[in-house]
XYZ file of C-alpha atoms in Angstrom:
728
model
C -70.753 -40.932 -80.897
C -69.059 -42.505 -83.854
C -66.590 -40.704 -86.061
C -66.840 -40.916 -89.798
C -64.064 -41.734 -92.189
C -62.848 -38.696 -94.089
C -60.656 -40.504 -96.591
C -63.467 -41.538 -98.936
C -64.643 -39.084 -101.596
C -68.342 -38.140 -101.653
C -68.749 -40.050 -104.907
C -72.547 -39.899 -105.085
C -72.713 -36.140 -104.740
C -69.714 -35.628 -107.022
C -71.397 -37.780 -109.662
C -74.627 -35.803 -109.328
C -72.791 -32.508 -109.673
C -70.833 -33.791 -112.656
C -74.048 -35.010 -114.306
C -75.693 -31.638 -113.764
C -72.687 -29.876 -115.266
C -72.798 -32.186 -118.283
C -76.468 -31.456 -118.864
C -75.982 -27.727 -118.517
C -72.988 -27.791 -120.848
C -75.263 -29.049 -123.603
C -77.735 -26.194 -123.204
C -77.277 -22.841 -124.934
C -76.924 -19.114 -124.695
C -76.547 -16.762 -121.664
C -77.686 -13.457 -120.437
C -74.992 -10.942 -119.577
C -73.861 -10.802 -115.955
C -74.382 -7.041 -115.911
C -76.788 -5.157 -118.117
C -77.460 -1.477 -118.650
C -79.119 0.205 -115.726
C -81.961 2.711 -115.823
C -81.698 5.973 -113.981
C -82.567 5.259 -110.366
C -84.185 7.627 -107.902
C -84.886 7.299 -104.200
C -88.421 6.129 -104.932
C -87.089 3.197 -106.975
C -86.167 1.135 -103.916
C -89.337 -0.888 -104.362
C -87.683 -2.490 -107.394
C -85.301 -4.300 -105.049
C -85.871 -6.714 -102.222
C -83.570 -7.351 -99.273
C -82.756 -10.902 -100.427
C -83.084 -10.787 -104.204
C -80.720 -9.879 -107.047
C -79.306 -6.362 -107.423
C -78.183 -5.026 -110.790
C -74.841 -3.363 -110.157
C -73.082 -2.432 -106.914
C -75.779 -0.376 -105.161
C -78.134 -2.240 -102.831
C -81.005 -0.162 -101.462
C -82.536 -2.467 -98.850
C -81.322 -4.640 -95.985
C -82.710 -7.279 -93.621
C -79.560 -7.509 -91.514
C -79.857 -4.045 -90.006
C -83.288 -4.527 -88.436
C -84.726 -7.971 -89.416
C -87.341 -6.021 -91.366
C -87.015 -5.077 -95.035
C -85.790 -1.533 -94.477
C -84.184 0.890 -96.938
C -80.500 1.355 -96.190
C -81.130 5.092 -96.272
C -83.420 4.694 -93.245
C -81.196 2.298 -91.255
C -79.605 4.154 -88.300
C -76.421 2.090 -88.030
C -73.479 1.363 -90.328
C -74.375 -1.321 -92.887
C -72.471 -2.258 -96.050
C -73.764 -4.575 -98.781
C -71.631 -6.435 -101.319
C -73.869 -7.568 -104.170
C -73.559 -10.623 -106.403
C -72.627 -8.369 -109.332
C -69.774 -6.846 -107.338
C -68.465 -10.265 -106.292
C -68.580 -11.417 -109.911
C -66.872 -8.300 -111.220
C -64.005 -8.412 -108.728
C -63.693 -12.197 -109.011
C -64.175 -12.792 -105.267
C -63.570 -16.467 -104.441
C -64.298 -16.389 -100.688
C -65.739 -14.168 -97.979
C -62.392 -12.523 -97.304
C -62.138 -11.384 -100.927
C -65.822 -10.443 -101.059
C -65.329 -8.004 -98.141
C -61.876 -6.763 -99.165
C -63.258 -3.337 -100.209
C -65.588 -2.862 -97.224
C -64.634 -0.202 -94.637
C -63.752 -1.295 -91.114
C -63.394 -4.967 -92.082
C -60.039 -6.718 -91.794
C -59.015 -10.307 -92.487
C -55.447 -10.696 -91.215
C -55.341 -14.491 -91.495
C -54.850 -15.777 -95.076
C -56.244 -19.236 -94.395
C -57.830 -21.514 -97.009
C -59.444 -23.431 -94.150
C -61.589 -20.576 -92.888
C -62.710 -16.969 -93.330
C -61.841 -14.906 -90.258
C -63.112 -11.325 -90.336
C -62.433 -8.566 -87.843
C -64.755 -5.558 -87.730
C -63.624 -2.385 -85.990
C -60.844 -4.345 -84.277
C -63.009 -7.173 -82.876
C -63.475 -10.732 -84.113
C -66.702 -10.828 -86.122
C -69.353 -13.518 -85.941
C -70.618 -14.886 -89.244
C -74.255 -15.458 -90.159
C -75.980 -17.182 -93.061
C -79.537 -16.098 -93.859
C -79.785 -14.370 -90.498
C -78.771 -17.441 -88.466
C -75.447 -17.742 -86.681
C -72.571 -19.759 -88.139
C -70.885 -21.297 -85.105
C -67.109 -20.966 -84.852
C -65.016 -23.530 -82.995
C -61.356 -22.688 -82.509
C -58.332 -24.932 -82.275
C -56.920 -27.625 -84.518
C -59.474 -29.350 -86.684
C -61.958 -26.549 -86.155
C -65.488 -27.441 -87.134
C -66.523 -24.037 -88.344
C -69.318 -24.134 -90.888
C -67.980 -22.770 -94.204
C -69.910 -20.424 -96.460
C -69.443 -20.835 -100.220
C -69.625 -17.469 -101.972
C -70.843 -19.014 -105.264
C -74.101 -19.804 -103.438
C -74.620 -16.208 -102.229
C -76.753 -13.354 -103.530
C -75.085 -10.787 -101.282
C -72.990 -10.296 -98.139
C -74.046 -7.674 -95.591
C -71.877 -6.218 -92.845
C -73.565 -4.696 -89.801
C -70.959 -2.670 -87.905
C -71.343 -2.152 -84.185
C -73.030 -4.305 -81.521
C -75.703 -6.639 -82.891
C -76.662 -8.484 -79.709
C -80.148 -6.961 -79.480
C -81.311 -8.748 -82.636
C -78.796 -11.567 -82.981
C -77.712 -12.520 -79.470
C -74.228 -13.009 -78.089
C -71.637 -11.145 -80.141
C -68.559 -8.972 -79.841
C -69.161 -5.222 -80.244
C -67.434 -4.895 -83.645
C -70.305 -6.256 -85.716
C -71.395 -9.234 -87.803
C -71.174 -10.412 -91.430
C -74.413 -11.917 -92.745
C -74.431 -13.841 -96.027
C -77.669 -14.188 -97.998
C -78.195 -17.339 -100.067
C -79.355 -17.384 -103.666
C -83.127 -17.941 -103.678
C -85.491 -19.468 -106.243
C -86.924 -17.033 -108.780
C -89.869 -17.248 -111.172
C -87.626 -16.028 -114.004
C -85.381 -18.681 -115.573
C -81.749 -18.717 -114.431
C -79.215 -20.756 -116.371
C -75.486 -20.339 -115.923
C -72.467 -22.540 -116.372
C -68.996 -21.410 -115.392
C -65.525 -22.894 -115.734
C -62.339 -21.461 -114.226
C -58.641 -22.015 -114.425
C -56.116 -20.108 -112.378
C -52.953 -19.881 -110.359
C -51.745 -22.886 -108.387
C -53.430 -25.181 -110.881
C -56.890 -24.060 -109.873
C -59.600 -25.895 -111.838
C -63.236 -25.196 -111.043
C -66.594 -25.846 -112.677
C -69.779 -24.270 -111.333
C -73.445 -24.071 -112.265
C -76.515 -22.092 -111.254
C -79.975 -22.976 -112.573
C -83.480 -22.121 -111.482
C -86.938 -20.930 -112.404
C -90.610 -21.805 -112.122
C -91.671 -25.440 -111.817
C -95.391 -25.057 -112.526
C -97.295 -22.794 -114.892
C -98.889 -20.596 -112.244
C -95.557 -19.965 -110.496
C -96.463 -21.386 -107.115
C -93.388 -23.609 -107.160
C -89.912 -22.447 -108.151
C -86.447 -23.842 -107.630
C -82.752 -22.927 -107.549
C -79.830 -25.325 -107.820
C -76.218 -24.251 -107.702
C -72.954 -26.017 -107.025
C -69.303 -26.371 -107.901
C -66.357 -28.738 -108.062
C -62.851 -27.427 -107.412
C -59.402 -28.962 -107.466
C -56.686 -26.479 -106.530
C -53.434 -25.867 -104.772
C -52.488 -22.733 -102.852
C -49.548 -20.377 -102.525
C -47.936 -22.767 -100.013
C -46.341 -25.967 -101.360
C -48.456 -29.030 -100.678
C -51.441 -27.133 -99.250
C -54.658 -28.092 -101.067
C -57.918 -26.215 -101.552
C -60.347 -28.782 -102.997
C -64.107 -28.437 -102.614
C -67.444 -29.989 -103.591
C -70.559 -27.873 -103.084
C -74.213 -28.574 -103.914
C -77.103 -26.297 -102.839
C -80.731 -27.007 -103.784
C -83.587 -24.635 -102.874
C -87.345 -24.765 -103.496
C -89.938 -22.062 -102.879
C -93.640 -22.812 -102.496
C -96.078 -19.900 -102.700
C -99.587 -21.299 -102.167
C -100.935 -17.744 -102.070
C -99.764 -14.158 -102.363
C -99.565 -14.025 -98.555
C -97.567 -17.186 -97.840
C -94.152 -18.441 -98.896
C -91.989 -21.333 -97.778
C -88.403 -21.646 -99.061
C -86.411 -24.789 -98.370
C -82.655 -24.073 -98.255
C -80.124 -26.901 -98.124
C -76.506 -27.470 -99.008
C -73.766 -30.069 -98.942
C -70.088 -29.136 -98.783
C -67.016 -31.343 -98.725
C -63.448 -30.074 -98.512
C -60.066 -31.735 -98.923
C -57.611 -29.210 -97.529
C -54.283 -29.046 -95.733
C -53.264 -27.236 -92.548
C -51.236 -24.073 -93.056
C -48.278 -23.480 -90.695
C -46.810 -20.415 -89.119
C -43.213 -19.697 -90.066
C -40.523 -17.825 -88.091
C -40.510 -14.026 -88.052
C -36.734 -14.157 -88.424
C -36.455 -14.753 -92.116
C -39.790 -13.175 -93.011
C -40.605 -9.984 -91.120
C -37.101 -9.715 -89.643
C -33.675 -10.235 -91.195
C -32.193 -13.713 -90.900
C -28.405 -13.783 -91.544
C -28.915 -16.982 -93.528
C -31.488 -15.448 -95.881
C -35.212 -14.989 -96.503
C -37.641 -17.892 -96.113
C -39.380 -18.755 -99.378
C -42.968 -17.503 -99.619
C -44.232 -20.961 -100.572
C -42.350 -22.760 -97.783
C -44.250 -25.543 -96.018
C -42.814 -26.429 -92.615
C -45.191 -29.333 -92.168
C -45.353 -32.643 -94.025
C -47.203 -32.289 -97.352
C -47.794 -36.036 -97.726
C -48.848 -36.549 -94.098
C -50.838 -33.422 -93.285
C -54.534 -33.460 -94.112
C -57.552 -31.418 -93.152
C -60.965 -32.625 -94.301
C -64.419 -31.274 -93.625
C -67.884 -32.521 -94.533
C -70.889 -30.301 -93.978
C -74.633 -30.837 -94.313
C -77.253 -28.176 -93.713
C -81.006 -28.014 -94.200
C -83.365 -25.240 -93.250
C -86.169 -22.998 -94.385
C -87.458 -19.439 -94.509
C -91.210 -19.193 -93.854
C -93.378 -16.105 -94.114
C -97.137 -15.658 -93.752
C -98.964 -12.359 -93.958
C -102.208 -12.512 -91.988
C -103.285 -9.086 -93.214
C -101.758 -5.708 -94.026
C -100.784 -5.295 -90.367
C -99.438 -8.691 -89.220
C -96.707 -10.881 -90.729
C -95.173 -13.997 -89.186
C -91.662 -15.165 -90.167
C -89.597 -18.135 -89.099
C -86.059 -19.072 -90.168
C -84.618 -22.478 -89.289
C -81.416 -24.385 -90.019
C -79.853 -27.634 -88.826
C -76.159 -28.091 -89.577
C -73.894 -31.105 -89.124
C -70.135 -30.629 -89.595
C -67.446 -33.304 -89.374
C -63.761 -32.387 -89.476
C -60.540 -34.326 -89.194
C -57.032 -32.908 -89.127
C -53.661 -34.611 -88.977
C -50.491 -32.577 -89.041
C -46.823 -32.333 -88.253
C -46.185 -28.655 -87.672
C -43.856 -26.187 -85.888
C -44.126 -25.983 -82.103
C -44.194 -22.829 -79.981
C -45.478 -20.771 -82.894
C -42.441 -21.438 -85.088
C -39.878 -20.338 -82.501
C -36.553 -20.454 -84.348
C -33.540 -22.177 -82.743
C -30.142 -20.531 -82.151
C -28.725 -21.783 -85.466
C -31.255 -19.558 -87.314
C -32.444 -22.461 -89.469
C -33.999 -25.152 -87.271
C -37.624 -25.222 -86.121
C -38.894 -27.835 -83.688
C -42.073 -29.665 -84.651
C -44.754 -31.824 -83.085
C -47.562 -34.016 -84.411
C -51.275 -33.712 -83.726
C -54.608 -35.189 -84.684
C -58.121 -33.949 -84.029
C -61.553 -35.425 -84.704
C -64.488 -33.086 -84.287
C -68.171 -33.340 -84.984
C -70.643 -30.557 -84.344
C -74.383 -30.214 -84.693
C -76.141 -26.857 -84.599
C -79.841 -26.048 -84.521
C -80.921 -22.437 -85.080
C -84.468 -21.106 -85.169
C -85.677 -17.499 -85.190
C -89.394 -16.667 -85.054
C -90.807 -13.171 -85.027
C -94.105 -11.397 -85.583
C -94.069 -8.081 -87.409
C -96.890 -5.639 -86.703
C -97.615 -2.412 -88.547
C -99.943 0.087 -86.868
C -100.429 3.778 -86.194
C -100.689 5.683 -82.928
C -101.940 9.062 -83.985
C -99.404 10.558 -86.427
C -96.753 7.928 -85.605
C -96.453 4.901 -87.904
C -94.948 1.808 -86.273
C -93.253 -1.323 -87.576
C -92.765 -3.508 -84.520
C -91.183 -6.902 -83.963
C -91.588 -9.374 -81.155
C -89.376 -12.405 -81.549
C -87.893 -15.494 -79.980
C -84.765 -17.249 -81.160
C -83.021 -20.361 -79.974
C -79.640 -21.873 -80.752
C -78.320 -25.251 -79.631
C -74.763 -26.328 -80.350
C -72.989 -29.598 -79.573
C -69.370 -30.410 -80.313
C -67.751 -33.793 -79.759
C -63.951 -33.610 -79.723
C -61.059 -36.053 -79.618
C -57.464 -34.976 -80.002
C -54.018 -36.482 -79.701
C -50.405 -35.316 -79.830
C -46.988 -36.853 -80.498
C -43.396 -35.798 -81.075
C -41.849 -35.214 -84.492
C -38.499 -34.371 -86.031
C -37.374 -30.780 -86.497
C -37.078 -29.196 -89.933
C -34.609 -26.951 -91.726
C -36.435 -23.821 -92.908
C -34.011 -23.290 -95.814
C -33.531 -26.902 -96.891
C -36.594 -28.852 -95.732
C -36.485 -32.629 -96.001
C -39.941 -34.160 -96.027
C -41.098 -37.719 -95.512
C -40.950 -38.046 -91.731
C -43.649 -39.561 -89.525
C -44.330 -38.926 -85.829
C -41.424 -40.129 -83.704
C -43.598 -41.308 -80.807
C -46.967 -42.889 -80.260
C -49.915 -40.521 -80.063
C -51.084 -39.526 -76.595
C -54.817 -38.873 -76.459
C -56.293 -35.974 -74.545
C -59.516 -36.275 -72.583
C -62.406 -36.521 -75.092
C -65.048 -33.893 -74.450
C -68.612 -33.085 -75.390
C -69.561 -29.429 -75.134
C -73.163 -28.273 -75.305
C -74.444 -24.735 -75.521
C -77.989 -23.357 -75.538
C -78.886 -19.747 -76.257
C -82.576 -18.818 -75.916
C -83.470 -15.172 -76.333
C -86.501 -12.924 -76.664
C -86.424 -9.500 -78.289
C -88.648 -6.512 -79.007
C -88.110 -3.767 -81.556
C -90.137 -0.764 -82.623
C -89.337 1.311 -85.729
C -91.402 4.462 -85.541
C -91.897 7.067 -88.273
C -93.113 10.566 -87.453
C -93.039 12.711 -90.559
C -89.426 12.600 -91.737
C -88.176 11.272 -88.399
C -87.305 7.599 -87.894
C -86.838 6.186 -84.381
C -85.668 2.726 -83.333
C -86.042 1.275 -79.862
C -85.127 -2.349 -79.158
C -84.345 -4.628 -76.224
C -83.400 -8.255 -75.722
C -83.086 -10.711 -72.864
C -80.879 -13.726 -73.523
C -79.493 -16.699 -71.632
C -76.386 -18.693 -72.502
C -75.993 -22.124 -70.923
C -72.804 -24.105 -71.555
C -71.704 -27.465 -70.189
C -68.630 -29.609 -70.855
C -68.603 -33.361 -70.270
C -65.696 -35.778 -70.003
C -66.593 -38.485 -72.524
C -64.435 -41.069 -70.749
C -66.031 -40.698 -67.320
C -69.302 -39.065 -68.479
C -68.802 -36.517 -65.708
C -69.664 -32.851 -66.241
C -66.417 -30.933 -65.807
C -67.705 -27.390 -66.302
C -71.061 -25.673 -66.342
C -71.733 -21.998 -67.037
C -74.964 -20.021 -67.075
C -75.015 -16.380 -68.110
C -77.758 -13.938 -69.010
C -77.996 -10.318 -70.065
C -80.367 -7.590 -71.189
C -79.163 -5.484 -74.117
C -80.769 -2.490 -75.778
C -80.547 -0.284 -78.840
C -81.769 3.274 -79.417
C -81.469 5.309 -82.595
C -82.895 8.338 -84.354
C -82.691 9.374 -88.020
C -84.013 12.290 -90.043
C -84.818 11.734 -93.721
C -84.455 14.926 -95.729
C -86.378 15.200 -98.986
C -83.141 15.557 -100.961
C -81.929 12.071 -99.965
C -79.698 13.054 -97.014
C -80.268 11.053 -93.819
C -78.237 11.846 -90.660
C -78.617 9.558 -87.637
C -77.434 8.859 -84.098
C -77.298 5.397 -82.546
C -76.580 3.636 -79.261
C -76.371 -0.148 -78.905
C -74.966 -2.817 -76.591
C -73.279 -6.211 -76.897
C -72.995 -9.287 -74.700
C -70.686 -12.279 -75.121
C -70.128 -15.128 -72.618
C -66.624 -16.412 -71.874
C -65.502 -19.879 -70.816
C -62.824 -20.666 -68.247
C -61.865 -19.599 -64.727
C -59.149 -17.550 -63.054
C -56.491 -18.836 -60.629
C -59.003 -18.937 -57.777
C -61.521 -20.965 -59.791
C -63.908 -18.053 -60.296
C -65.773 -18.380 -63.634
C -65.374 -15.523 -66.082
C -68.396 -13.289 -66.494
C -69.557 -12.195 -69.977
C -67.935 -9.318 -71.811
C -70.136 -6.290 -72.395
C -69.812 -3.628 -75.042
C -71.413 -0.285 -75.885
C -71.474 1.813 -79.058
C -72.059 5.518 -79.646
C -72.343 6.336 -83.338
C -73.404 9.241 -85.482
C -73.512 9.123 -89.239
C -75.101 10.288 -92.447
C -76.162 8.677 -95.723
C -76.893 10.316 -99.023
C -78.863 8.714 -101.847
C -78.989 11.082 -104.823
C -82.106 11.255 -106.968
C -80.342 11.848 -110.276
C -78.219 8.697 -110.406
C -77.804 5.285 -108.797
C -75.484 5.726 -105.825
C -75.270 5.575 -102.053
C -72.772 7.486 -99.897
C -72.216 6.814 -96.190
C -70.163 8.307 -93.360
C -69.993 7.395 -89.678
C -68.110 8.457 -86.550
C -68.174 6.077 -83.609
C -66.750 5.075 -80.245
C -67.218 1.651 -78.703
C -65.870 -0.184 -75.667
C -65.724 -3.753 -74.491
C -65.090 -4.530 -70.838
C -64.457 -7.735 -68.860
C -61.830 -8.881 -71.368
C -59.451 -11.608 -70.205
C -55.799 -10.647 -69.868
C -52.649 -12.441 -68.692
C -52.516 -12.711 -64.899
C -49.752 -10.319 -63.730
C -48.875 -12.616 -60.808
C -46.288 -15.159 -62.135
C -46.970 -17.470 -59.201
C -50.513 -18.064 -60.485
C -50.165 -21.166 -62.658
C -53.259 -22.830 -64.089
C -53.980 -26.235 -65.639
C -51.398 -27.445 -68.116
C -48.664 -25.346 -66.476
C -49.903 -22.286 -68.314
C -50.179 -18.719 -67.080
C -53.606 -17.885 -65.696
C -55.887 -15.146 -66.959
C -57.670 -12.367 -65.115
C -60.775 -10.526 -66.230
C -59.605 -6.946 -65.990
C -59.318 -5.852 -69.606
C -61.160 -3.018 -71.315
C -60.654 -2.161 -74.993
C -61.868 0.965 -76.729
C -61.989 1.529 -80.474
C -63.085 4.729 -82.131
C -62.915 6.001 -85.623
C -64.349 7.262 -88.877
C -65.734 5.253 -91.806
C -66.531 6.494 -95.313
C -68.071 4.478 -98.151
C -69.341 5.159 -101.663
C -71.197 2.802 -104.024
C -72.033 3.806 -107.587
C -73.501 2.178 -110.697
C -74.211 4.334 -113.747
C -76.147 3.744 -116.948
C -72.984 4.543 -118.876
C -71.404 1.301 -117.659
C -69.391 2.573 -114.685
C -69.233 0.790 -111.315
C -67.408 2.232 -108.325
C -66.841 1.277 -104.717
C -64.583 3.296 -102.440
C -63.933 3.198 -98.717
C -61.774 4.661 -95.974
C -61.602 3.727 -92.298
C -59.697 5.254 -89.411
C -59.725 2.844 -86.464
C -57.928 3.843 -83.263
C -57.740 1.149 -80.583
C -56.518 1.453 -77.020
C -56.488 -0.807 -73.957
C -57.966 1.331 -71.176
C -57.386 -1.516 -68.726
C -54.866 -4.283 -69.340
C -51.955 -6.208 -67.939
C -48.475 -4.824 -68.597
C -47.154 -4.070 -71.178
C -50.504 -3.560 -72.983
C -51.871 -0.911 -70.586
C -52.706 2.287 -72.519
C -51.372 0.691 -75.706
C -52.998 -0.090 -79.048
C -53.977 -3.660 -79.971
C -51.660 -5.612 -82.234
C -52.594 -6.358 -85.859
C -55.019 -3.407 -86.037
C -54.205 -0.919 -88.805
C -55.411 2.608 -87.890
C -55.687 3.562 -91.564
C -57.207 1.456 -94.344
C -58.533 2.584 -97.708
C -59.717 1.022 -100.947
C -61.121 1.980 -104.323
C -62.381 -0.119 -107.221
C -63.715 1.129 -110.545
C -64.719 -0.684 -113.715
C -66.233 0.310 -117.029
C -67.960 -1.564 -119.821
C -67.872 -0.065 -123.311
C -71.385 0.244 -124.739
C -70.685 1.378 -128.305
C -68.046 1.403 -131.001
C -65.461 -1.200 -131.988
C -64.752 -2.059 -128.311
C -68.421 -2.650 -127.532
C -68.704 -5.408 -124.907
C -65.234 -4.902 -123.450
C -65.089 -4.357 -119.707
C -62.056 -3.458 -117.654
C -61.397 -2.361 -114.113
C -58.845 -2.040 -111.343
C -58.703 -1.501 -107.634
C -56.240 -0.716 -104.872
C -56.336 -1.704 -101.202
C -54.183 0.118 -98.652
C -53.445 -1.166 -95.144
C -51.450 1.072 -92.822
C -48.815 0.146 -90.280
C -49.822 -2.161 -87.410
C -48.235 -2.760 -84.030
C -46.404 -6.074 -83.799
C -46.122 -6.423 -80.020
C -48.283 -5.628 -77.004
C -45.834 -2.985 -75.772
C -46.079 -1.106 -79.089
C -42.334 -1.071 -79.753
C -42.279 -2.593 -83.269
C -44.524 -2.258 -86.302
C -45.569 -4.291 -89.338
C -45.022 -2.266 -92.503
C -47.915 -0.787 -94.461
C -48.767 -2.156 -97.893
C -50.875 -1.467 -100.965
C -52.288 -4.236 -103.157
C -53.543 -3.702 -106.698
C -56.221 -5.848 -108.353
C -57.324 -5.827 -111.977
C -60.072 -7.201 -114.218
C -60.648 -7.601 -117.951
C -63.790 -9.134 -119.458
C -65.451 -9.436 -122.831
C -68.923 -10.275 -124.049
C -68.215 -12.863 -126.738
C -71.557 -12.185 -128.452
C -69.987 -9.002 -129.814
C -67.684 -11.212 -131.862
C -70.405 -13.528 -133.102
C -74.149 -13.472 -132.310
C -74.009 -17.267 -132.062
C -71.994 -16.791 -128.868
C -74.805 -14.861 -127.185
C -74.617 -15.438 -123.455
C -70.912 -16.289 -123.324
C -68.504 -14.071 -121.411
C -64.801 -14.349 -120.722
C -63.233 -12.668 -117.674
C -59.717 -12.431 -116.331
C -59.090 -11.346 -112.714
C -55.782 -10.758 -110.949
C -55.382 -10.248 -107.196
C -52.157 -8.544 -106.018
C -51.196 -7.622 -109.574
C -47.631 -6.574 -108.732
C -46.956 -9.605 -106.504
C -46.349 -7.450 -103.444
C -44.629 -9.164 -100.495
C -46.589 -8.186 -97.396
C -47.629 -9.352 -93.943
C -51.380 -9.114 -93.288
C -51.255 -8.920 -89.490
C -50.909 -12.419 -88.023
C -47.351 -11.868 -86.870
C -45.419 -11.624 -83.608
C -41.786 -11.376 -82.606
C -41.412 -15.151 -83.182
C -43.909 -16.196 -85.893
C -45.515 -14.754 -89.004
C -47.418 -15.496 -92.213
C -46.923 -14.135 -95.688
C -49.870 -12.529 -97.421
C -51.120 -14.006 -100.662
C -48.982 -13.396 -103.740
C -50.218 -12.715 -107.250
C -53.251 -14.845 -108.086
C -54.792 -14.959 -111.548
C -58.093 -16.549 -112.580
C -59.652 -16.943 -116.027
C -63.430 -17.502 -116.070
C -65.635 -18.540 -118.967
C -69.330 -18.203 -118.159
C -72.297 -19.185 -120.290
C -75.914 -18.437 -119.501
C -79.297 -18.749 -121.147
């Protein structure tokens, strides 16, 4: 397999995006991003779809929870939805910011190169339009990125999702839903300027192509040139996403979804804990300190994806759906960075460094096909699914390492190159296939709702040495997972439920004796309640849960067991339990008020682990988190058209070490927003809106969780963004 050059700019696509922006800039007048909302009752859920736009913060339907378009009120598991309006209002620039006010979701790694969410203490898999976004760890990771500008909503399903989505950790998944073509015209142009010399231009256009509305399109994209809070670390992006929907009849639709993304980034380094989290006698390390080489370090990614969403309704009882996506991602990284996780030397100022390079190319094919059947058995109404999904993933990897000069953390001198020739590791090709078949029945008996689902899945992984073409490892795992739930829908909009579900996730590697690791397995017990009032547009949710994951890998307690690379071996004896409470409120009122509030108590404990983690809590997991955001738009008077809002996010203390002897301090971050409808100044400016968003308003110094006794990362400082949008 050949490796592409990542130094050249995607000039053709950039030119196309620039031309589109130029054309849009010469059009006129925009609709407001948020209009007045009518009074909404429980019966008004038919006004929304599970993939379309939502006016305000309150989504009423979800596909993620069941793969059928089900009201959230009738979904017997914790699901949160962040709408496009909420992302716009809070000025969310990435998935981490989009989910910042969602209960049970943490993002301890402030990384411009990726969005890493944890749900209920477990690493969360990401999905786009119901299909898995494959994550590949290590330097030069080839994770597929999701651009939030191209999203209609982000949905979080908490708890095991393996029954419907295959191999996953028990914490849950985050599913992003792309903007789709609409018959109504959409025209929006947006320009931004912000902190760290952020410059961005974006567009979103769409509408019907023909007079009878059988063909419609959507085209959105952006260009960004930006720095970050760390000196010399870039955050540049090109994004272009066309979509076309063909509806030959009222019963059939075919939506083509594609996107191109190119990033010019820089690796971000860990820095020593002594001088950040801990006192260094020589002083505090600057928050913008780069311990790499700004002129040498690069991290580039190019991503292509094409897929479709097909639906055909045979009759009122049978509907066939198929979702497909092929993704190709190329990534290259080159860096001089601290070794041993920024382990500081005895002089309290010197950090040793090494050099590395990585070339990675991945190709992923995802397809999910299911048949939905609606039928009655006496008084019981059924909505049943039978489905088959298949995922194939290939990753071709080359990497190399070299030595490099150390650096002074207080007086860094840049300009060095590697001090030795690069030594190349064994090039590998890893392939993984995941076929699965699943069944689900949603049954309604009066006000009762029952869910019963099961899935059988296989996971086949092989690793090949690209130099010798010999297969060096081969794993085959399979599992049956199930889900059971019951919910009662009271006439007043209260819906209590109980739920049980299971997870399954294969592991790679072997122990000291060469025995392959078996998959982890997780279980969830959850009870909760939702309330959707009839008098106003709101949704309130509460859940209490306990979940466990067993067969976790832990450090081998026998120091004489040394594995490949002179590293300590692992044993598969771990078991982690998390339990807690989650509360969430979403509100949008006709008066112009939006509100989202959340609280989560998450208690984690290793029931089985190697010392010193036995009976201890996991590191970087805050037991208490809370958030609240409120905004208001004036509807009358001299301030008509003015919108303002603020929010606060609290993260409690977290354990720093496995033995639970030291903690990371708690912190509270404040965000703010101010916007104005410029048409209130002059009717000629109809459609123009100016917004100003600030994250971490008071520039709080904090540590988000990726810390240890030797290394740490600062959280993001104050970030301001001004946005001028224009729609017609």
